[in-house]
């Protein structure tokens, strides 16, 4: 039989320490082996991560079917004669081979000092399990006297090479309540340490969940919108465990933080599955910590280095080794505020989750470009526009301006007075052709766009580095893309600034703006064909007929 892991009980007739295991896996590539134990039997604790202690996550080369794959370098497992010790051995990126035999709890192997019971086959990690399964492998242990002689598999043999320094853990609670693609935060090291694995909180249950790990020297605070200065520690493909359960990240390059230093950490996926919590004491305040390190409150982030939300706090377990091995770092404590509130308010303020933010994408298939674009939009619901991504072919600093006006741009292409001052003017770092270049957070105040009104935007660089799409027809003003919230229309390309003004000769039509519009729906309502109750759920100029929204009889549509 195969699945990703085994749980079973070990019993000892005297104190002993296991510091190496051989496992049985048919895999012949690098695999991540995760080892847990608990004081007492595993039975009844198959699905509860909180009841287990992590001993380590080790990268080893699988030796294939019927060959022992040695695993060491984990925090030793201590087995005493007082009670059974539950053990859980699992792979993150492969299958373990095991046998079917007997009943859970039956004695399977015994060398007189150490014995093992029939257990379960388990899906990584702490999910489904199948009873009456037997771990295939070997344990190496240290005790006062050395045993010898063959026994039934698994063979129990001694060794004399204990692991010098154990893994230690600091945990930030898995409260959830908010989320986006990623989370940025700082870790301040009191002692020199090496962060070797992280358990995160994610909605994903994919068995190929992909997560990136980045760091930057010093605080992340001034570096959340650009990858400049960041170091990638690896792309981890793992089993997503779902919200509230630890999704294990291992196999990335260890993160070294020197005594007295701060390092920015960025953990992100591409799908927006990361779960975190809203902050309490503000960006940079201590979230959790112990005598070795502090984890600070940070920000939620849109992938890859996009809009950020502050303060937000990571939900994670951090597993680390001390460089010196001098401290024993026990557990973790949440940093108390001077006057924390522990009871709920009678009138809580509703907050909007970052994951409520929506977006509409036009295209990234550019074949032309100039400095800017003008185009119209029309919301079908009242929305609040929070940001844009644009298409810039440069990978260096460029200067951006964004203008907005009510009504169409047509007839106002060369009329700066009609547009007024830009709502946003800033420098951005272009992300290159085919990649979204995010407008920095806070460049403009959120824009409320009312349902059924027309608005126009003029997004321009001061250089001709904006990419857009040229189409060979006369369909300027036709629908380009739309969803149930808003429509984006075909527009024009524009030379900087306002077509060069003189006769607006620098206007090219029609052209398709490339980018994303980020927004929230202010008053969520239902459109034609969507279900409704009585009528209160339907949007402006709609009515509820037989439980379905429809246009009002006197509504005029163009």
Coordinates of C-alpha atoms in Angstrom, one line a residue:
X1 CA 0.0 0.0 0.0
X2 CA 1.0 3.6 -0.5
X3 CA 0.1 7.0 0.7
X4 CA 2.1 10.0 2.0
X5 CA 2.7 8.9 5.6
X6 CA 2.3 6.6 8.6
X7 CA 1.3 7.0 12.2
X8 CA 2.1 4.4 14.8
X9 CA 3.1 4.0 18.5
X10 CA 6.5 3.1 19.9
X11 CA 7.1 1.6 23.3
X12 CA 10.4 1.2 25.2
X13 CA 11.5 -0.9 28.2
X14 CA 14.1 1.9 29.1
X15 CA 14.8 5.4 28.1
X16 CA 16.2 5.7 24.5
X17 CA 16.6 8.3 21.8
X18 CA 15.9 7.8 18.1
X19 CA 18.1 10.0 15.9
X20 CA 17.9 8.3 12.5
X21 CA 15.2 6.4 10.5
X22 CA 15.2 4.5 7.3
X23 CA 11.9 4.8 5.4
X24 CA 10.5 2.9 2.4
X25 CA 9.6 5.0 -0.6
X26 CA 9.4 4.2 -4.3
X27 CA 10.5 7.7 -5.1
X28 CA 13.9 8.2 -6.7
X29 CA 14.1 12.0 -6.5
X30 CA 14.6 14.5 -3.6
X31 CA 11.8 14.2 -1.1
X32 CA 10.9 16.2 2.0
X33 CA 10.4 14.0 5.0
X34 CA 8.5 15.5 7.9
X35 CA 8.7 13.8 11.4
X36 CA 6.4 14.5 14.3
X37 CA 5.9 12.8 17.7
X38 CA 3.6 13.1 20.7
X39 CA 3.7 11.9 24.3
X40 CA 1.0 9.2 24.4
X41 CA -0.7 7.2 21.7
X42 CA -1.4 8.6 18.3
X43 CA -4.9 7.0 18.4
X44 CA -7.5 9.8 18.6
X45 CA -5.1 12.5 17.4
X46 CA -4.8 11.6 13.7
X47 CA -6.3 14.9 12.6
X48 CA -5.2 17.4 15.1
X49 CA -1.9 19.2 14.4
X50 CA -1.9 21.0 17.7
X51 CA -1.4 17.7 19.6
X52 CA 2.0 17.0 17.8
X53 CA 5.6 18.2 18.1
X54 CA 7.5 18.8 14.9
X55 CA 11.0 17.2 15.0
X56 CA 12.2 18.4 11.6
X57 CA 11.8 18.5 7.9
X58 CA 14.6 16.8 6.0
X59 CA 15.5 16.7 2.3
X60 CA 16.7 13.3 1.2
X61 CA 17.2 11.4 -2.0
X62 CA 14.6 8.6 -2.3
X63 CA 16.3 5.2 -3.0
X64 CA 13.4 3.5 -4.7
X65 CA 11.2 0.5 -4.1
X66 CA 12.5 -2.1 -1.6
X67 CA 15.5 0.0 -0.7
X68 CA 16.0 1.8 2.6
X69 CA 16.0 5.6 2.3
X70 CA 18.0 7.0 5.3
X71 CA 16.6 10.1 7.1
X72 CA 18.6 12.0 9.8
X73 CA 19.2 15.6 10.9
X74 CA 15.9 15.8 12.8
X75 CA 15.4 16.7 16.5
X76 CA 15.8 13.3 18.3
X77 CA 12.7 11.4 19.4
X78 CA 12.8 10.4 23.1
X79 CA 10.9 7.3 24.0
X80 CA 10.4 6.4 27.7
X81 CA 8.9 3.3 29.4
X82 CA 6.2 5.4 31.1
X83 CA 3.8 5.6 28.1
X84 CA 3.7 5.1 24.4
X85 CA 5.1 7.7 22.0
X86 CA 3.1 8.4 18.9
X87 CA 5.1 9.0 15.8
X88 CA 4.1 10.4 12.4
X89 CA 6.4 10.2 9.4
X90 CA 5.2 11.7 6.2
X91 CA 6.4 13.0 2.8
X92 CA 5.4 16.4 1.4
X93 CA 6.2 15.5 -2.3
X94 CA 6.0 11.7 -2.7
X95 CA 4.5 8.5 -1.4
X96 CA 5.6 6.2 1.4
X97 CA 5.3 2.4 0.9
X98 CA 3.8 0.5 3.8
X99 CA 2.0 -2.8 4.5
X100 CA -1.5 -3.8 5.6
X101 CA -1.7 -6.1 8.7
X102 CA -3.6 -6.8 11.9
X103 CA -5.5 -4.2 13.9
X104 CA -4.5 -0.7 15.1
X105 CA -2.5 -1.1 18.3
X106 CA -1.4 -4.7 17.7
X107 CA 2.3 -5.3 18.4
X108 CA 4.1 -5.7 15.1
X109 CA 7.9 -5.6 15.9
X110 CA 9.8 -5.9 19.1
X111 CA 13.5 -6.3 19.9
X112 CA 13.2 -6.4 23.6
X113 CA 13.9 -2.7 24.2
X114 CA 11.8 -1.0 21.5
X115 CA 8.6 -2.1 19.9
X116 CA 6.2 -0.8 17.3
X117 CA 2.5 -1.2 16.8
X118 CA 0.2 -1.4 13.8
X119 CA -0.9 2.1 12.9
X120 CA -2.5 4.0 10.0
X121 CA -1.6 5.2 6.5
X122 CA -2.1 9.0 6.3
X123 CA -2.6 11.7 3.8
X124 CA -0.3 14.6 4.3
X125 CA -0.8 16.4 6.6
X126 CA -3.3 15.4 9.4
X127 CA -6.1 14.7 6.9
X128 CA -7.6 11.4 5.8
X129 CA -6.2 8.2 7.3
X130 CA -6.6 4.4 6.8
X131 CA -6.4 2.0 9.7
X132 CA -4.4 -1.2 10.0
X133 CA -1.3 -0.1 8.1
X134 CA 2.3 -0.9 9.1
X135 CA 5.3 1.4 8.7
X136 CA 8.1 -0.1 6.7
X137 CA 11.6 0.9 7.8
X138 CA 14.2 0.9 10.5
X139 CA 14.9 2.9 13.7
X140 CA 18.4 3.8 15.0
X141 CA 18.6 4.6 18.7
X142 CA 20.9 5.2 21.6
X143 CA 20.6 3.8 25.1
X144 CA 22.8 2.3 27.8
X145 CA 23.4 -1.0 26.2
X146 CA 23.5 -1.8 22.4
X147 CA 21.2 -4.5 21.1
X148 CA 22.0 -6.7 18.2
X149 CA 20.5 -9.4 16.1
X150 CA 17.8 -9.5 13.4
X151 CA 14.1 -9.1 14.2
X152 CA 11.0 -8.9 12.1
X153 CA 10.8 -5.7 9.9
X154 CA 11.2 -3.0 10.8
X155 CA 14.7 -3.7 12.2
X156 CA 15.5 -1.7 15.3
X157 CA 19.3 -0.9 15.5
X158 CA 21.4 1.5 17.6
X159 CA 23.5 4.4 16.5
X160 CA 25.8 6.9 18.3
X161 CA 25.3 10.1 16.3
X162 CA 22.7 12.3 18.0
X163 CA 21.7 15.6 16.4
X164 CA 23.5 18.5 18.2
X165 CA 20.9 21.3 18.1
X166 CA 17.1 20.7 17.9
X167 CA 14.6 22.7 15.9
X168 CA 12.6 25.3 17.9
X169 CA 9.3 26.9 17.0
X170 CA 7.6 30.2 17.3
X171 CA 3.9 30.3 16.4
X172 CA 1.7 33.1 15.2
X173 CA -2.0 32.0 15.7
X174 CA -4.0 30.7 12.7
X175 CA -6.8 33.2 13.3
X176 CA -7.5 34.0 9.6
X177 CA -10.2 36.5 8.9
X178 CA -8.5 38.1 6.0
X179 CA -6.3 37.2 3.1
X180 CA -4.7 37.9 -0.3
X181 CA -1.8 36.5 -2.3
X182 CA 0.9 37.1 0.2
X183 CA 2.1 38.6 3.5
X184 CA 5.2 40.7 4.3
X185 CA 6.6 41.1 7.8
X186 CA 9.9 41.5 9.6
X187 CA 11.7 39.1 11.9
X188 CA 14.0 40.6 14.5
X189 CA 16.7 38.2 15.7
X190 CA 17.8 38.4 19.4
X191 CA 20.2 35.5 18.7
X192 CA 21.8 34.3 15.4
X193 CA 19.5 31.7 13.9
X194 CA 18.6 29.8 10.7
X195 CA 14.9 29.6 9.7
X196 CA 14.5 26.2 8.0
X197 CA 10.8 25.7 7.5
X198 CA 7.5 27.6 7.8
X199 CA 3.9 26.4 8.2
X200 CA 1.4 28.8 6.7
X201 CA -2.3 29.3 6.7
X202 CA -3.8 28.9 3.2
X203 CA -7.2 28.1 1.6
X204 CA -5.6 25.9 -1.0
X205 CA -6.1 22.2 -0.9
X206 CA -4.1 21.6 -4.1
X207 CA -1.5 18.8 -4.0
X208 CA 0.7 21.1 -6.2
X209 CA 0.2 24.3 -4.2
X210 CA 3.0 26.7 -5.2
X211 CA 4.5 29.3 -2.8
X212 CA 7.4 31.7 -3.2
X213 CA 9.7 32.7 -0.3
X214 CA 11.6 36.0 -0.4
X215 CA 13.7 38.0 2.0
X216 CA 15.3 41.4 2.2
X217 CA 18.0 42.8 4.5
X218 CA 16.5 45.1 7.0
X219 CA 12.8 46.0 7.2
X220 CA 10.5 45.3 4.2
X221 CA 8.6 48.5 4.9
X222 CA 10.0 50.6 2.1
X223 CA 10.3 47.8 -0.4
X224 CA 6.8 46.3 -0.7
X225 CA 6.1 47.5 -4.2
X226 CA 9.4 46.5 -6.0
X227 CA 11.4 43.3 -6.1
X228 CA 14.6 45.3 -6.1
X229 CA 16.7 44.2 -3.2
X230 CA 14.7 41.0 -2.5
X231 CA 16.4 37.6 -2.6
X232 CA 14.4 34.6 -3.7
X233 CA 14.8 31.5 -1.4
X234 CA 12.9 29.2 -3.6
X235 CA 9.6 28.1 -5.0
X236 CA 8.0 25.4 -2.9
X237 CA 5.5 23.0 -4.3
X238 CA 3.6 21.4 -1.4
X239 CA 0.2 20.0 -0.3
X240 CA -2.2 22.7 0.5
X241 CA -4.0 21.8 3.8
X242 CA -6.9 24.3 3.7
X243 CA -7.8 27.2 5.9
X244 CA -6.9 26.8 9.6
X245 CA -4.5 23.9 9.0
X246 CA -0.7 24.2 8.7
X247 CA 0.5 24.0 5.1
X248 CA 4.2 23.0 5.4
X249 CA 6.9 25.0 3.4
X250 CA 10.3 23.3 3.4
X251 CA 13.1 22.9 0.9
X252 CA 13.7 26.6 0.4
X253 CA 17.2 28.0 1.0
X254 CA 17.5 28.5 4.8
X255 CA 17.0 32.0 6.0
X256 CA 20.0 33.2 8.1
X257 CA 19.4 36.1 10.5
X258 CA 22.3 37.4 12.6
X259 CA 22.0 38.5 16.2
X260 CA 20.6 41.9 16.5
X261 CA 19.5 42.1 12.8
X262 CA 16.1 42.5 11.2
X263 CA 15.1 40.7 8.0
X264 CA 12.0 41.3 5.9
X265 CA 10.1 38.1 4.9
X266 CA 7.7 37.8 2.0
X267 CA 5.6 34.6 1.5
X268 CA 3.3 34.6 -1.5
X269 CA 1.3 32.5 -3.9
X270 CA -0.2 33.6 -7.2
X271 CA -3.8 32.7 -6.6
X272 CA -4.8 34.8 -3.5
X273 CA -5.1 31.8 -1.2
X274 CA -3.0 33.1 1.6
X275 CA -4.8 33.6 4.9
X276 CA -3.7 36.1 7.5
X277 CA -5.3 38.4 10.1
X278 CA -5.9 42.1 10.5
X279 CA -3.3 43.7 12.7
X280 CA -3.9 45.2 16.2
X281 CA -1.0 47.4 17.3
X282 CA 0.3 48.6 14.0
X283 CA 2.9 47.8 11.4
X284 CA 6.2 47.0 13.1
X285 CA 4.7 46.1 16.5
X286 CA 5.7 42.8 18.0
X287 CA 3.2 40.0 17.1
X288 CA 4.8 37.0 18.8
X289 CA 8.2 36.1 20.0
X290 CA 10.5 34.4 22.5
X291 CA 14.0 34.9 23.9
X292 CA 15.5 34.2 20.4
X293 CA 13.4 36.2 18.0
X294 CA 10.4 38.5 17.5
X295 CA 7.9 38.3 14.6
X296 CA 6.5 41.8 13.8
X297 CA 3.1 42.9 12.4
X298 CA 3.3 43.5 8.7
X299 CA 1.2 43.9 5.5
X300 CA -0.9 41.8 3.2
X301 CA 0.2 42.0 -0.5
X302 CA -1.2 41.4 -3.9
X303 CA 1.1 39.3 -6.1
X304 CA 3.8 39.9 -7.0
X305 CA 4.7 43.3 -5.4
X306 CA 1.4 45.0 -5.8
X307 CA -1.1 46.8 -3.6
X308 CA -0.5 46.3 0.1
X309 CA -2.8 46.3 3.1
X310 CA -1.6 47.4 6.5
X311 CA -1.5 46.3 9.2
X312 CA -1.8 42.6 8.7
X313 CA -0.3 39.7 10.6
X314 CA 1.0 36.4 9.4
X315 CA -0.5 33.1 10.5
X316 CA 2.4 30.7 10.7
X317 CA 4.7 28.4 12.6
X318 CA 8.4 29.3 12.3
X319 CA 10.8 26.4 12.7
X320 CA 14.4 27.4 13.3
X321 CA 17.9 26.4 14.6
X322 CA 20.1 28.6 16.8
X323 CA 23.5 29.2 15.4
X324 CA 25.1 28.6 18.8
X325 CA 22.7 26.2 20.4
X326 CA 23.0 28.2 23.7
X327 CA 19.4 29.0 24.3
X328 CA 16.5 26.7 24.6
X329 CA 13.7 29.0 23.4
X330 CA 10.5 27.5 24.9
X331 CA 7.3 28.1 23.1
X332 CA 6.1 31.5 22.1
X333 CA 4.1 34.3 23.6
X334 CA 2.0 37.0 22.0
X335 CA 3.2 40.4 22.7
X336 CA 0.7 42.2 25.0
X337 CA -0.4 45.7 24.3
X338 CA -0.3 48.3 27.1
X339 CA -4.1 48.0 27.4
X340 CA -5.4 45.1 25.2
X341 CA -9.1 44.7 24.6
X342 CA -10.2 41.1 25.1
X343 CA -14.0 41.4 25.0
X344 CA -15.9 42.3 21.8
X345 CA -17.3 45.8 21.3
X346 CA -21.1 46.2 21.4
X347 CA -21.0 48.1 18.1
X348 CA -18.3 46.5 15.9
X349 CA -17.2 48.4 12.8
X350 CA -17.6 46.3 9.7
X351 CA -14.3 45.9 7.8
X352 CA -13.9 45.0 4.2
X353 CA -11.7 41.9 3.6
X354 CA -8.8 42.3 1.1
X355 CA -10.1 39.3 -0.7
X356 CA -13.3 41.2 -1.4
X357 CA -11.3 43.3 -3.9
X358 CA -12.2 42.5 -7.5
X359 CA -10.4 43.2 -10.7
X360 CA -11.1 43.3 -14.4
X361 CA -8.3 42.6 -16.9
X362 CA -8.2 43.9 -20.5
X363 CA -5.3 42.1 -22.1
X364 CA -1.5 41.9 -22.0
X365 CA -1.2 41.0 -25.7
X366 CA 0.4 44.2 -26.8
X367 CA 1.6 44.9 -30.3
X368 CA 2.2 48.6 -30.2
X369 CA 2.8 51.4 -27.8
X370 CA 3.3 55.1 -27.0
X371 CA 3.2 57.2 -23.9
X372 CA -0.4 56.8 -22.9
X373 CA -4.0 55.6 -23.4
X374 CA -7.4 57.2 -23.1
X375 CA -10.5 55.0 -22.6
X376 CA -14.0 55.0 -21.1
X377 CA -15.6 52.8 -18.5
X378 CA -19.2 52.4 -17.3
X379 CA -20.0 50.7 -14.0
X380 CA -23.2 48.7 -13.7
X381 CA -22.9 48.8 -9.9
X382 CA -21.5 51.5 -7.7
X383 CA -17.8 50.6 -7.4
X384 CA -14.8 52.0 -5.6
X385 CA -11.7 51.9 -7.8
X386 CA -8.6 51.4 -5.7
X387 CA -5.7 50.8 -8.1
X388 CA -4.5 49.9 -11.6
X389 CA -1.8 47.7 -13.1
X390 CA -0.4 49.0 -16.4
X391 CA 1.8 47.6 -19.2
X392 CA 5.3 49.1 -19.3
X393 CA 8.0 47.6 -21.5
X394 CA 10.8 49.2 -19.4
X395 CA 12.3 47.6 -16.3
X396 CA 13.5 50.8 -14.8
X397 CA 12.1 53.9 -13.2
X398 CA 9.4 55.7 -15.2
X399 CA 7.2 58.7 -14.4
X400 CA 3.4 58.1 -14.4
X401 CA 0.4 60.4 -14.5
X402 CA -3.3 59.3 -14.2
X403 CA -6.2 61.7 -15.1
X404 CA -9.9 61.0 -14.7
X405 CA -13.1 62.9 -15.7
X406 CA -16.8 62.2 -15.8
X407 CA -18.1 61.5 -19.2
X408 CA -16.3 60.5 -22.4
X409 CA -12.7 61.4 -23.4
X410 CA -13.9 61.9 -27.0
X411 CA -13.6 65.5 -27.9
X412 CA -11.3 66.2 -25.0
X413 CA -8.2 64.5 -26.2
X414 CA -6.2 67.8 -26.4
X415 CA -7.9 69.7 -23.6
X416 CA -5.9 69.6 -20.4
X417 CA -8.3 72.0 -18.8
X418 CA -11.2 69.5 -19.1
X419 CA -9.2 66.9 -17.2
X420 CA -7.8 69.1 -14.4
X421 CA -4.9 68.0 -12.3
X422 CA -3.8 64.3 -12.4
X423 CA -5.3 62.2 -9.6
X424 CA -2.0 60.3 -9.4
X425 CA 1.5 61.4 -10.3
X426 CA 4.4 59.2 -9.2
X427 CA 7.5 57.3 -10.2
X428 CA 7.1 53.5 -10.7
X429 CA 9.5 50.7 -11.6
X430 CA 8.4 49.1 -14.9
X431 CA 8.1 45.3 -14.8
X432 CA 8.8 44.7 -18.5
X433 CA 6.7 43.5 -21.4
X434 CA 4.0 41.0 -20.4
X435 CA 4.1 41.8 -16.7
X436 CA 1.8 44.0 -14.7
X437 CA 3.4 47.2 -13.4
X438 CA 1.3 48.1 -10.3
X439 CA 0.5 51.7 -9.4
X440 CA 1.9 52.2 -5.9
X441 CA -0.5 52.0 -3.1
X442 CA -1.8 55.4 -1.9
X443 CA -1.0 57.2 -5.2
X444 CA -4.7 58.3 -5.3
X445 CA -7.6 58.2 -3.0
X446 CA -10.2 55.5 -3.8
X447 CA -12.5 56.7 -6.6
X448 CA -16.3 56.1 -6.2
X449 CA -17.8 55.5 -9.6
X450 CA -21.6 55.5 -9.7
X451 CA -23.7 52.9 -11.4
X452 CA -24.7 53.8 -15.0
X453 CA -22.4 56.8 -15.3
X454 CA -19.6 57.0 -17.8
X455 CA -16.1 57.9 -16.8
X456 CA -12.9 58.3 -18.7
X457 CA -9.3 57.8 -17.8
X458 CA -6.0 59.1 -19.3
X459 CA -3.1 56.9 -18.1
X460 CA 0.3 58.1 -19.4
X461 CA 4.0 57.9 -18.9
X462 CA 6.2 60.8 -19.8
X463 CA 8.1 58.5 -22.2
X464 CA 6.8 56.3 -24.9
X465 CA 7.2 53.1 -22.9
X466 CA 3.5 52.2 -22.4
X467 CA 2.4 49.1 -24.2
X468 CA -1.1 48.7 -25.7
X469 CA -2.8 46.8 -28.6
X470 CA -3.4 48.2 -32.1
X471 CA -6.5 46.9 -33.9
X472 CA -7.2 47.5 -37.6
X473 CA -10.8 48.7 -37.6
X474 CA -12.9 51.7 -36.7
X475 CA -14.5 50.3 -33.6
X476 CA -13.4 53.0 -31.1
X477 CA -15.8 53.2 -28.3
X478 CA -17.1 49.6 -28.7
X479 CA -17.1 47.2 -25.7
X480 CA -13.6 45.8 -25.0
X481 CA -14.1 43.7 -21.9
X482 CA -16.9 43.6 -19.3
X483 CA -18.3 41.7 -16.3
X484 CA -21.4 42.1 -14.2
X485 CA -19.8 45.1 -12.4
X486 CA -18.5 47.3 -15.2
X487 CA -17.6 47.7 -18.9
X488 CA -14.3 48.9 -20.3
X489 CA -14.5 50.4 -23.9
X490 CA -12.0 50.6 -26.7
X491 CA -10.0 53.7 -26.6
X492 CA -7.0 55.5 -28.2
X493 CA -3.2 55.8 -27.9
X494 CA -1.9 59.2 -27.0
X495 CA 1.5 60.8 -27.3
X496 CA 2.8 62.6 -24.2
X497 CA 1.1 64.9 -23.2
X498 CA -2.5 65.2 -24.5
X499 CA -1.3 64.2 -28.0
X500 CA 1.3 66.9 -28.1
X501 CA -1.5 69.5 -28.1
X502 CA -0.9 70.9 -31.5
X503 CA -3.9 69.6 -33.4
X504 CA -3.7 66.5 -31.3
X505 CA -1.7 64.9 -34.1
X506 CA -0.3 62.4 -31.6
X507 CA -3.6 60.5 -31.2
X508 CA -3.8 57.0 -32.5
X509 CA -7.2 55.3 -32.8
X510 CA -8.5 52.8 -32.0
X511 CA -6.1 51.3 -29.4
X512 CA -6.8 48.9 -26.5
X513 CA -5.5 49.7 -23.1
X514 CA -3.5 46.9 -21.4
X515 CA -4.0 46.5 -17.7
X516 CA -6.0 45.7 -14.6
X517 CA -8.6 47.9 -12.8
X518 CA -8.8 47.0 -9.1
X519 CA -12.1 47.8 -7.3
X520 CA -14.6 47.0 -4.7
X521 CA -18.4 46.8 -5.2
X522 CA -19.8 49.4 -2.9
X523 CA -23.4 48.3 -2.9
X524 CA -23.5 44.7 -4.0
X525 CA -26.6 44.1 -6.1
X526 CA -27.9 41.8 -8.7
X527 CA -28.2 42.3 -12.5
X528 CA -30.6 41.0 -15.1
X529 CA -30.9 37.2 -14.9
X530 CA -29.6 37.0 -11.3
X531 CA -31.7 35.7 -8.4
X532 CA -33.3 38.3 -6.1
X533 CA -35.7 38.7 -3.1
X534 CA -38.6 41.1 -3.6
X535 CA -36.5 43.7 -5.4
X536 CA -34.2 45.1 -2.8
X537 CA -31.3 42.9 -4.2
X538 CA -31.6 44.2 -7.7
X539 CA -29.4 47.0 -9.1
X540 CA -30.6 50.5 -10.2
X541 CA -33.1 50.4 -13.1
X542 CA -33.8 46.7 -12.4
X543 CA -36.8 45.0 -10.8
X544 CA -37.4 41.6 -9.2
X545 CA -39.8 39.5 -11.2
X546 CA -40.6 36.0 -10.0
X547 CA -37.3 35.8 -8.0
X548 CA -35.1 37.0 -10.9
X549 CA -33.8 40.5 -11.6
X550 CA -35.0 42.1 -14.9
X551 CA -34.8 45.5 -16.6
X552 CA -37.5 48.0 -15.5
X553 CA -40.1 48.6 -18.3
X554 CA -39.2 52.3 -18.6
X555 CA -35.4 51.8 -18.5
X556 CA -33.6 52.9 -21.6
X557 CA -30.4 51.2 -22.7
X558 CA -28.1 52.1 -25.5

